[in-house]
Amino acid sequence: YGDAFLTWSISESPSADWLSLDTTGGWLNPGDSASITITFDATGLNLGYYYDTLVVSSNDPNNPTINIPIQLTVYTGDKIFVYPSPGFPRSGSRVLTFANLPDEGKIYVYTLSGSLVWKHSFTNIDKYYSWNGKNQFGNDIASGVYFYHVENKSGDVLKKGKFAVVR
């Protein structure tokens, strides 16, 4: 709503290797707009949350500085799965396998009503964990549908899902 050129610059605070900008400044005629491409690169990052702030500075007397919070979440949750489902077919294996797990974390299994059936902490595994279908008291779980979630070592939920058991 002015009639002067807008000069602007954008920077990161603090600077993050996983974030890059295609431009860091420029000027605009009155009424014009600009697009900035922000690229996120999670290569080599551990699972978890990463934070940064983009600081936009300009000659706008009403808003000389605007801070824009940025969060990058690195996870592999869509690759985690349970097989077979339904589990425990009468003629097959008596285990359920949780596949593509992180190096360290926890698995939780719940009934449909939300009661905890079983939990397991794991470290230094080969991406798979086979569970014998016994609850936290050592008893076989009943036929039905169960919910599960997998957390990494920081407690971040990487995957929520469900599986069925047929006895």
mmCIF file of N, CA and C in Angstrom, residues 34-163:
data_model
loop_
_atom_site.group_PDB
_atom_site.id
_atom_site.type_symbol
_atom_site.label_atom_id
_atom_site.label_comp_id
_atom_site.label_asym_id
_atom_site.label_seq_id
_atom_site.Cartn_x
_atom_site.Cartn_y
_atom_site.Cartn_z
ATOM 1 N N ALA A 34 7.179 -11.774 -4.812
ATOM 2 C CA ALA A 34 8.300 -12.639 -5.178
ATOM 3 C C ALA A 34 8.090 -14.007 -4.558
ATOM 4 N N SER A 35 8.599 -15.030 -5.220
ATOM 5 C CA SER A 35 8.576 -16.393 -4.686
ATOM 6 C C SER A 35 9.996 -16.806 -4.345
ATOM 7 N N ILE A 36 10.122 -17.503 -3.236
ATOM 8 C CA ILE A 36 11.416 -18.007 -2.796
ATOM 9 C C ILE A 36 11.274 -19.513 -2.643
ATOM 10 N N THR A 37 12.215 -20.256 -3.196
ATOM 11 C CA THR A 37 12.204 -21.704 -3.044
ATOM 12 C C THR A 37 13.098 -22.078 -1.873
ATOM 13 N N ILE A 38 12.516 -22.807 -0.925
ATOM 14 C CA ILE A 38 13.252 -23.302 0.234
ATOM 15 C C ILE A 38 13.402 -24.804 0.045
ATOM 16 N N THR A 39 14.626 -25.294 0.131
ATOM 17 C CA THR A 39 14.898 -26.716 -0.061
ATOM 18 C C THR A 39 15.345 -27.336 1.249
ATOM 19 N N PHE A 40 14.740 -28.480 1.588
ATOM 20 C CA PHE A 40 15.110 -29.240 2.778
ATOM 21 C C PHE A 40 15.836 -30.496 2.317
ATOM 22 N N ASP A 41 16.984 -30.797 2.920
ATOM 23 C CA ASP A 41 17.756 -31.988 2.575
ATOM 24 C C ASP A 41 18.062 -32.763 3.848
ATOM 25 N N ALA A 42 17.416 -33.905 4.023
ATOM 26 C CA ALA A 42 17.583 -34.705 5.239
ATOM 27 C C ALA A 42 18.708 -35.731 5.126
ATOM 28 N N THR A 43 19.468 -35.690 4.048
ATOM 29 C CA THR A 43 20.558 -36.645 3.869
ATOM 30 C C THR A 43 21.526 -36.575 5.041
ATOM 31 N N GLY A 44 21.780 -37.727 5.658
ATOM 32 C CA GLY A 44 22.741 -37.806 6.757
ATOM 33 C C GLY A 44 22.213 -37.376 8.112
ATOM 34 N N LEU A 45 20.963 -36.929 8.181
ATOM 35 C CA LEU A 45 20.401 -36.508 9.465
ATOM 36 C C LEU A 45 19.819 -37.702 10.210
ATOM 37 N N ASN A 46 19.928 -37.686 11.520
ATOM 38 C CA ASN A 46 19.306 -38.707 12.350
ATOM 39 C C ASN A 46 17.807 -38.452 12.421
ATOM 40 N N LEU A 47 17.048 -39.479 12.797
ATOM 41 C CA LEU A 47 15.616 -39.302 13.001
ATOM 42 C C LEU A 47 15.385 -38.268 14.090
ATOM 43 N N GLY A 48 14.371 -37.440 13.922
ATOM 44 C CA GLY A 48 14.053 -36.450 14.942
ATOM 45 C C GLY A 48 13.597 -35.138 14.338
ATOM 46 N N TYR A 49 13.602 -34.111 15.177
ATOM 47 C CA TYR A 49 13.134 -32.783 14.788
ATOM 48 C C TYR A 49 14.316 -31.833 14.683
ATOM 49 N N TYR A 50 14.277 -30.973 13.670
ATOM 50 C CA TYR A 50 15.306 -29.957 13.461
ATOM 51 C C TYR A 50 14.599 -28.613 13.304
ATOM 52 N N TYR A 51 15.167 -27.589 13.909
ATOM 53 C CA TYR A 51 14.527 -26.274 13.936
ATOM 54 C C TYR A 51 15.461 -25.210 13.387
ATOM 55 N N ASP A 52 14.872 -24.211 12.774
ATOM 56 C CA ASP A 52 15.601 -23.048 12.296
ATOM 57 C C ASP A 52 14.597 -21.898 12.218
ATOM 58 N N THR A 53 15.089 -20.713 11.982
ATOM 59 C CA THR A 53 14.232 -19.544 11.810
ATOM 60 C C THR A 53 14.713 -18.779 10.588
ATOM 61 N N LEU A 54 13.784 -18.445 9.709
ATOM 62 C CA LEU A 54 14.099 -17.555 8.603
ATOM 63 C C LEU A 54 13.797 -16.140 9.061
ATOM 64 N N VAL A 55 14.757 -15.256 8.864
ATOM 65 C CA VAL A 55 14.612 -13.858 9.265
ATOM 66 C C VAL A 55 14.523 -13.019 7.993
ATOM 67 N N VAL A 56 13.355 -12.405 7.784
ATOM 68 C CA VAL A 56 13.147 -11.548 6.623
ATOM 69 C C VAL A 56 13.262 -10.105 7.096
ATOM 70 N N SER A 57 14.212 -9.382 6.522
ATOM 71 C CA SER A 57 14.420 -7.967 6.861
ATOM 72 C C SER A 57 14.089 -7.126 5.635
ATOM 73 N N SER A 58 13.485 -5.961 5.868
ATOM 74 C CA SER A 58 13.120 -5.107 4.741
ATOM 75 C C SER A 58 13.115 -3.645 5.174
ATOM 76 N N ASN A 59 12.856 -2.778 4.200
ATOM 77 C CA ASN A 59 12.734 -1.352 4.503
ATOM 78 C C ASN A 59 11.284 -0.964 4.798
ATOM 79 N N ASP A 60 10.419 -1.949 5.056
ATOM 80 C CA ASP A 60 9.028 -1.689 5.424
ATOM 81 C C ASP A 60 9.015 -1.098 6.834
ATOM 82 N N PRO A 61 8.574 0.153 7.003
ATOM 83 C CA PRO A 61 8.616 0.768 8.332
ATOM 84 C C PRO A 61 7.671 0.101 9.336
ATOM 85 N N ASN A 62 6.609 -0.550 8.860
ATOM 86 C CA ASN A 62 5.668 -1.210 9.767
ATOM 87 C C ASN A 62 6.124 -2.606 10.187
ATOM 88 N N ASN A 63 6.871 -3.289 9.332
ATOM 89 C CA ASN A 63 7.348 -4.649 9.610
ATOM 90 C C ASN A 63 8.785 -4.800 9.117
ATOM 91 N N PRO A 64 9.742 -4.163 9.778
ATOM 92 C CA PRO A 64 11.118 -4.231 9.282
ATOM 93 C C PRO A 64 11.741 -5.626 9.395
ATOM 94 N N THR A 65 11.258 -6.442 10.336
ATOM 95 C CA THR A 65 11.788 -7.797 10.509
ATOM 96 C C THR A 65 10.640 -8.754 10.800
ATOM 97 N N ILE A 66 10.636 -9.865 10.087
ATOM 98 C CA ILE A 66 9.650 -10.922 10.314
ATOM 99 C C ILE A 66 10.414 -12.222 10.515
ATOM 100 N N ASN A 67 10.116 -12.927 11.610
ATOM 101 C CA ASN A 67 10.733 -14.221 11.889
ATOM 102 C C ASN A 67 9.755 -15.331 11.512
ATOM 103 N N ILE A 68 10.233 -16.288 10.728
ATOM 104 C CA ILE A 68 9.406 -17.410 10.287
ATOM 105 C C ILE A 68 10.024 -18.698 10.824
ATOM 106 N N PRO A 69 9.354 -19.360 11.783
ATOM 107 C CA PRO A 69 9.909 -20.606 12.320
ATOM 108 C C PRO A 69 9.810 -21.747 11.298
ATOM 109 N N ILE A 70 10.852 -22.560 11.258
ATOM 110 C CA ILE A 70 10.920 -23.699 10.344
ATOM 111 C C ILE A 70 11.180 -24.956 11.165
ATOM 112 N N GLN A 71 10.454 -26.027 10.860
ATOM 113 C CA GLN A 71 10.701 -27.320 11.513
ATOM 114 C C GLN A 71 10.807 -28.395 10.446
ATOM 115 N N LEU A 72 11.848 -29.210 10.537
ATOM 116 C CA LEU A 72 12.026 -30.366 9.669
ATOM 117 C C LEU A 72 11.914 -31.604 10.539
ATOM 118 N N THR A 73 11.048 -32.531 10.155
ATOM 119 C CA THR A 73 10.897 -33.789 10.876
ATOM 120 C C THR A 73 11.448 -34.903 10.005
ATOM 121 N N VAL A 74 12.439 -35.616 10.532
ATOM 122 C CA VAL A 74 13.043 -36.730 9.810
ATOM 123 C C VAL A 74 12.519 -38.019 10.436
ATOM 124 N N TYR A 75 11.857 -38.832 9.626
ATOM 125 C CA TYR A 75 11.329 -40.097 10.143
ATOM 126 C C TYR A 75 11.223 -41.105 9.012
ATOM 127 N N THR A 76 11.082 -42.356 9.390
ATOM 128 C CA THR A 76 10.912 -43.429 8.412
ATOM 129 C C THR A 76 9.612 -44.166 8.660
ATOM 130 N N GLY A 77 8.673 -43.511 9.283
ATOM 131 C CA GLY A 77 7.449 -44.147 9.739
ATOM 132 C C GLY A 77 6.651 -44.884 8.685
ATOM 133 N N ASP A 78 6.588 -44.397 7.465
ATOM 134 C CA ASP A 78 5.768 -45.059 6.463
ATOM 135 C C ASP A 78 6.333 -46.405 6.039
ATOM 136 N N LYS A 79 7.590 -46.667 6.348
ATOM 137 C CA LYS A 79 8.194 -47.930 5.949
ATOM 138 C C LYS A 79 8.024 -49.014 7.008
ATOM 139 N N ILE A 80 7.681 -48.645 8.236
ATOM 140 C CA ILE A 80 7.500 -49.627 9.300
ATOM 141 C C ILE A 80 6.181 -50.357 9.071
ATOM 142 N N PHE A 81 6.200 -51.683 9.196
ATOM 143 C CA PHE A 81 4.968 -52.444 9.054
ATOM 144 C C PHE A 81 5.053 -53.734 9.855
ATOM 145 N N VAL A 82 3.888 -54.373 10.029
ATOM 146 C CA VAL A 82 3.780 -55.622 10.778
ATOM 147 C C VAL A 82 3.276 -56.697 9.824
ATOM 148 N N TYR A 83 3.870 -57.880 9.901
ATOM 149 C CA TYR A 83 3.388 -58.997 9.091
ATOM 150 C C TYR A 83 3.523 -60.294 9.865
ATOM 151 N N PRO A 84 2.747 -61.326 9.577
ATOM 152 C CA PRO A 84 1.575 -61.288 8.705
ATOM 153 C C PRO A 84 0.396 -60.652 9.428
ATOM 154 N N SER A 85 -0.556 -60.186 8.674
ATOM 155 C CA SER A 85 -1.794 -59.692 9.259
ATOM 156 C C SER A 85 -2.923 -60.139 8.343
ATOM 157 N N PRO A 86 -3.767 -61.041 8.761
ATOM 158 C CA PRO A 86 -3.866 -61.496 10.146
ATOM 159 C C PRO A 86 -2.694 -62.397 10.528
ATOM 160 N N GLY A 87 -2.333 -62.290 11.791
ATOM 161 C CA GLY A 87 -1.253 -63.104 12.330
ATOM 162 C C GLY A 87 -1.773 -64.386 12.933
ATOM 163 N N PHE A 88 -0.864 -65.330 13.109
ATOM 164 C CA PHE A 88 -1.119 -66.624 13.739
ATOM 165 C C PHE A 88 -2.139 -67.470 12.988
ATOM 166 N N PRO A 89 -2.049 -67.522 11.659
ATOM 167 C CA PRO A 89 -2.949 -68.436 10.970
ATOM 168 C C PRO A 89 -2.692 -69.855 11.481
ATOM 169 N N ARG A 90 -3.716 -70.661 11.501
ATOM 170 C CA ARG A 90 -3.651 -71.982 12.141
ATOM 171 C C ARG A 90 -2.490 -72.842 11.640
ATOM 172 N N SER A 91 -2.104 -72.690 10.402
ATOM 173 C CA SER A 91 -1.052 -73.554 9.866
ATOM 174 C C SER A 91 0.286 -72.848 9.702
ATOM 175 N N GLY A 92 0.393 -71.619 10.158
ATOM 176 C CA GLY A 92 1.606 -70.862 9.889
ATOM 177 C C GLY A 92 2.415 -70.520 11.115
ATOM 178 N N SER A 93 3.219 -69.502 10.989
ATOM 179 C CA SER A 93 4.124 -69.043 12.036
ATOM 180 C C SER A 93 3.352 -68.520 13.239
ATOM 181 N N ARG A 94 3.943 -68.653 14.410
ATOM 182 C CA ARG A 94 3.326 -68.179 15.654
ATOM 183 C C ARG A 94 3.921 -66.846 16.083
ATOM 184 N N VAL A 95 4.476 -66.080 15.154
ATOM 185 C CA VAL A 95 5.061 -64.785 15.507
ATOM 186 C C VAL A 95 4.532 -63.701 14.578
ATOM 187 N N LEU A 96 4.545 -62.481 15.084
ATOM 188 C CA LEU A 96 4.308 -61.284 14.278
ATOM 189 C C LEU A 96 5.644 -60.571 14.179
ATOM 190 N N THR A 97 5.978 -60.071 13.010
ATOM 191 C CA THR A 97 7.246 -59.389 12.812
ATOM 192 C C THR A 97 7.006 -57.910 12.564
ATOM 193 N N PHE A 98 7.701 -57.077 13.320
ATOM 194 C CA PHE A 98 7.728 -55.633 13.110
ATOM 195 C C PHE A 98 8.952 -55.362 12.245
ATOM 196 N N ALA A 99 8.741 -54.789 11.058
ATOM 197 C CA ALA A 99 9.818 -54.637 10.082
ATOM 198 C C ALA A 99 10.193 -53.177 9.873
ATOM 199 N N ASN A 100 11.445 -52.960 9.475
ATOM 200 C CA ASN A 100 12.016 -51.643 9.159
ATOM 201 C C ASN A 100 12.031 -50.719 10.366
ATOM 202 N N LEU A 101 12.385 -51.265 11.507
ATOM 203 C CA LEU A 101 12.446 -50.486 12.748
ATOM 204 C C LEU A 101 13.703 -49.631 12.793
ATOM 205 N N PRO A 102 13.684 -48.545 13.587
ATOM 206 C CA PRO A 102 14.911 -47.773 13.800
ATOM 207 C C PRO A 102 15.886 -48.597 14.650
ATOM 208 N N ASP A 103 17.105 -48.115 14.813
ATOM 209 C CA ASP A 103 18.117 -48.840 15.583
ATOM 210 C C ASP A 103 17.727 -49.024 17.041
ATOM 211 N N GLU A 104 17.077 -48.028 17.622
ATOM 212 C CA GLU A 104 16.661 -48.097 19.020
ATOM 213 C C GLU A 104 15.264 -47.513 19.149
ATOM 214 N N GLY A 105 14.486 -48.053 20.091
ATOM 215 C CA GLY A 105 13.156 -47.505 20.309
ATOM 216 C C GLY A 105 12.277 -48.433 21.111
ATOM 217 N N LYS A 106 10.962 -48.234 20.967
ATOM 218 C CA LYS A 106 9.979 -49.031 21.702
ATOM 219 C C LYS A 106 8.810 -49.361 20.787
ATOM 220 N N ILE A 107 8.228 -50.533 21.037
ATOM 221 C CA ILE A 107 7.002 -50.964 20.363
ATOM 222 C C ILE A 107 5.924 -51.087 21.430
ATOM 223 N N TYR A 108 4.748 -50.538 21.160
ATOM 224 C CA TYR A 108 3.599 -50.648 22.060
ATOM 225 C C TYR A 108 2.456 -51.289 21.287
ATOM 226 N N VAL A 109 1.737 -52.219 21.939
ATOM 227 C CA VAL A 109 0.563 -52.858 21.343
ATOM 228 C C VAL A 109 -0.609 -52.653 22.298
ATOM 229 N N TYR A 110 -1.757 -52.237 21.733
ATOM 230 C CA TYR A 110 -2.952 -51.924 22.520
ATOM 231 C C TYR A 110 -4.166 -52.663 21.970
ATOM 232 N N THR A 111 -5.143 -52.902 22.845
ATOM 233 C CA THR A 111 -6.444 -53.396 22.398
ATOM 234 C C THR A 111 -7.197 -52.246 21.732
ATOM 235 N N LEU A 112 -8.315 -52.571 21.098
ATOM 236 C CA LEU A 112 -9.143 -51.527 20.487
ATOM 237 C C LEU A 112 -9.649 -50.526 21.514
ATOM 238 N N SER A 113 -9.799 -50.961 22.768
ATOM 239 C CA SER A 113 -10.274 -50.045 23.813
ATOM 240 C C SER A 113 -9.141 -49.213 24.416
ATOM 241 N N GLY A 114 -7.905 -49.441 23.960
ATOM 242 C CA GLY A 114 -6.783 -48.630 24.419
ATOM 243 C C GLY A 114 -5.987 -49.205 25.568
ATOM 244 N N SER A 115 -6.283 -50.427 25.993
ATOM 245 C CA SER A 115 -5.514 -51.053 27.077
ATOM 246 C C SER A 115 -4.183 -51.571 26.538
ATOM 247 N N LEU A 116 -3.115 -51.307 27.279
ATOM 248 C CA LEU A 116 -1.794 -51.772 26.870
ATOM 249 C C LEU A 116 -1.732 -53.290 26.985
ATOM 250 N N VAL A 117 -1.353 -53.941 25.898
ATOM 251 C CA VAL A 117 -1.221 -55.393 25.858
ATOM 252 C C VAL A 117 0.236 -55.792 26.063
ATOM 253 N N TRP A 118 1.140 -55.050 25.417
ATOM 254 C CA TRP A 118 2.551 -55.432 25.405
ATOM 255 C C TRP A 118 3.385 -54.223 25.008
ATOM 256 N N LYS A 119 4.572 -54.138 25.583
ATOM 257 C CA LYS A 119 5.530 -53.132 25.127
ATOM 258 C C LYS A 119 6.906 -53.759 25.167
ATOM 259 N N HIS A 120 7.763 -53.267 24.288
ATOM 260 C CA HIS A 120 9.108 -53.822 24.198
ATOM 261 C C HIS A 120 10.083 -52.721 23.805
ATOM 262 N N SER A 121 11.181 -52.614 24.548
ATOM 263 C CA SER A 121 12.275 -51.708 24.191
ATOM 264 C C SER A 121 13.302 -52.506 23.407
ATOM 265 N N PHE A 122 13.823 -51.920 22.353
ATOM 266 C CA PHE A 122 14.821 -52.628 21.555
ATOM 267 C C PHE A 122 16.009 -51.714 21.274
ATOM 268 N N THR A 123 17.177 -52.319 21.160
ATOM 269 C CA THR A 123 18.407 -51.602 20.805
ATOM 270 C C THR A 123 19.237 -52.482 19.887
ATOM 271 N N ASN A 124 19.920 -51.840 18.981
ATOM 272 C CA ASN A 124 20.877 -52.516 18.100
ATOM 273 C C ASN A 124 20.313 -53.771 17.447
ATOM 274 N N ILE A 125 19.124 -53.651 16.880
ATOM 275 C CA ILE A 125 18.530 -54.787 16.185
ATOM 276 C C ILE A 125 18.773 -54.638 14.693
ATOM 277 N N ASP A 126 18.456 -55.671 13.962
ATOM 278 C CA ASP A 126 18.670 -55.670 12.522
ATOM 279 C C ASP A 126 17.397 -55.266 11.778
ATOM 280 N N LYS A 127 16.743 -54.207 12.248
ATOM 281 C CA LYS A 127 15.556 -53.612 11.610
ATOM 282 C C LYS A 127 14.282 -54.443 11.738
ATOM 283 N N TYR A 128 14.375 -55.631 12.339
ATOM 284 C CA TYR A 128 13.203 -56.495 12.488
ATOM 285 C C TYR A 128 13.112 -56.987 13.922
ATOM 286 N N TYR A 129 11.872 -57.142 14.404
ATOM 287 C CA TYR A 129 11.679 -57.759 15.715
ATOM 288 C C TYR A 129 10.494 -58.709 15.617
ATOM 289 N N SER A 130 10.704 -59.960 16.002
ATOM 290 C CA SER A 130 9.645 -60.967 15.977
ATOM 291 C C SER A 130 9.058 -61.115 17.373
ATOM 292 N N TRP A 131 7.748 -60.973 17.452
ATOM 293 C CA TRP A 131 7.021 -61.036 18.725
ATOM 294 C C TRP A 131 6.185 -62.308 18.748
ATOM 295 N N ASN A 132 6.192 -63.007 19.877
ATOM 296 C CA ASN A 132 5.494 -64.285 20.000
ATOM 297 C C ASN A 132 4.001 -64.155 20.305
ATOM 298 N N GLY A 133 3.477 -62.963 20.373
ATOM 299 C CA GLY A 133 2.046 -62.779 20.598
ATOM 300 C C GLY A 133 1.606 -62.993 22.029
ATOM 301 N N LYS A 134 2.542 -62.896 22.954
ATOM 302 C CA LYS A 134 2.205 -63.030 24.375
ATOM 303 C C LYS A 134 2.084 -61.627 24.967
ATOM 304 N N ASN A 135 1.120 -61.452 25.888
ATOM 305 C CA ASN A 135 0.946 -60.147 26.518
ATOM 306 C C ASN A 135 2.006 -59.932 27.594
ATOM 307 N N GLN A 136 1.894 -58.817 28.298
ATOM 308 C CA GLN A 136 2.908 -58.465 29.297
ATOM 309 C C GLN A 136 2.946 -59.432 30.480
ATOM 310 N N PHE A 137 1.940 -60.322 30.582
ATOM 311 C CA PHE A 137 1.905 -61.320 31.662
ATOM 312 C C PHE A 137 2.305 -62.706 31.167
ATOM 313 N N GLY A 138 2.682 -62.801 29.877
ATOM 314 C CA GLY A 138 3.112 -64.079 29.324
ATOM 315 C C GLY A 138 2.003 -64.939 28.759
ATOM 316 N N ASN A 139 0.792 -64.398 28.655
ATOM 317 C CA ASN A 139 -0.349 -65.143 28.116
ATOM 318 C C ASN A 139 -0.539 -64.821 26.634
ATOM 319 N N ASP A 140 -1.052 -65.800 25.868
ATOM 320 C CA ASP A 140 -1.356 -65.560 24.460
ATOM 321 C C ASP A 140 -2.431 -64.487 24.343
ATOM 322 N N ILE A 141 -2.267 -63.581 23.372
ATOM 323 C CA ILE A 141 -3.307 -62.580 23.148
ATOM 324 C C ILE A 141 -4.471 -63.234 22.414
ATOM 325 N N ALA A 142 -5.647 -62.669 22.569
ATOM 326 C CA ALA A 142 -6.860 -63.215 21.958
ATOM 327 C C ALA A 142 -6.959 -62.808 20.492
ATOM 328 N N SER A 143 -7.807 -63.497 19.758
ATOM 329 C CA SER A 143 -8.119 -63.086 18.388
ATOM 330 C C SER A 143 -8.720 -61.692 18.422
ATOM 331 N N GLY A 144 -8.419 -60.895 17.411
ATOM 332 C CA GLY A 144 -8.982 -59.555 17.337
ATOM 333 C C GLY A 144 -8.077 -58.599 16.596
ATOM 334 N N VAL A 145 -8.452 -57.336 16.620
ATOM 335 C CA VAL A 145 -7.677 -56.270 15.991
ATOM 336 C C VAL A 145 -6.951 -55.509 17.087
ATOM 337 N N TYR A 146 -5.691 -55.185 16.835
ATOM 338 C CA TYR A 146 -4.851 -54.485 17.801
ATOM 339 C C TYR A 146 -4.214 -53.274 17.129
ATOM 340 N N PHE A 147 -4.016 -52.236 17.920
ATOM 341 C CA PHE A 147 -3.281 -51.058 17.472
ATOM 342 C C PHE A 147 -1.849 -51.161 17.963
ATOM 343 N N TYR A 148 -0.933 -50.572 17.218
ATOM 344 C CA TYR A 148 0.452 -50.502 17.678
ATOM 345 C C TYR A 148 1.018 -49.135 17.335
ATOM 346 N N HIS A 149 2.052 -48.768 18.055
ATOM 347 C CA HIS A 149 2.860 -47.635 17.619
ATOM 348 C C HIS A 149 4.314 -47.916 17.953
ATOM 349 N N VAL A 150 5.186 -47.345 17.131
ATOM 350 C CA VAL A 150 6.628 -47.514 17.270
ATOM 351 C C VAL A 150 7.232 -46.146 17.512
ATOM 352 N N GLU A 151 8.082 -46.064 18.537
ATOM 353 C CA GLU A 151 8.784 -44.817 18.871
ATOM 354 C C GLU A 151 10.272 -44.997 18.633
ATOM 355 N N ASN A 152 10.950 -43.888 18.320
ATOM 356 C CA ASN A 152 12.408 -43.933 18.281
ATOM 357 C C ASN A 152 12.940 -43.719 19.692
ATOM 358 N N LYS A 153 14.265 -43.691 19.838
ATOM 359 C CA LYS A 153 14.855 -43.589 21.181
ATOM 360 C C LYS A 153 14.541 -42.261 21.858
ATOM 361 N N SER A 154 14.156 -41.240 21.096
ATOM 362 C CA SER A 154 13.791 -39.940 21.671
ATOM 363 C C SER A 154 12.324 -39.886 22.096
ATOM 364 N N GLY A 155 11.565 -40.936 21.804
ATOM 365 C CA GLY A 155 10.151 -40.955 22.155
ATOM 366 C C GLY A 155 9.231 -40.414 21.077
ATOM 367 N N ASP A 156 9.779 -40.078 19.906
ATOM 368 C CA ASP A 156 8.951 -39.600 18.800
ATOM 369 C C ASP A 156 8.219 -40.788 18.173
ATOM 370 N N VAL A 157 6.912 -40.661 17.969
ATOM 371 C CA VAL A 157 6.138 -41.732 17.347
ATOM 372 C C VAL A 157 6.432 -41.733 15.850
ATOM 373 N N LEU A 158 6.965 -42.858 15.353
ATOM 374 C CA LEU A 158 7.324 -42.975 13.950
ATOM 375 C C LEU A 158 6.222 -43.611 13.115
ATOM 376 N N LYS A 159 5.447 -44.476 13.735
ATOM 377 C CA LYS A 159 4.413 -45.186 12.984
ATOM 378 C C LYS A 159 3.302 -45.617 13.923
ATOM 379 N N LYS A 160 2.067 -45.430 13.475
ATOM 380 C CA LYS A 160 0.886 -45.972 14.142
ATOM 381 C C LYS A 160 0.206 -46.881 13.134
ATOM 382 N N GLY A 161 -0.287 -48.002 13.610
ATOM 383 C CA GLY A 161 -0.944 -48.920 12.693
ATOM 384 C C GLY A 161 -1.809 -49.908 13.442
ATOM 385 N N LYS A 162 -2.298 -50.897 12.705
ATOM 386 C CA LYS A 162 -3.105 -51.936 13.332
ATOM 387 C C LYS A 162 -2.816 -53.253 12.633
ATOM 388 N N PHE A 163 -3.105 -54.329 13.330
ATOM 389 C CA PHE A 163 -2.970 -55.664 12.769
ATOM 390 C C PHE A 163 -4.045 -56.543 13.382
#
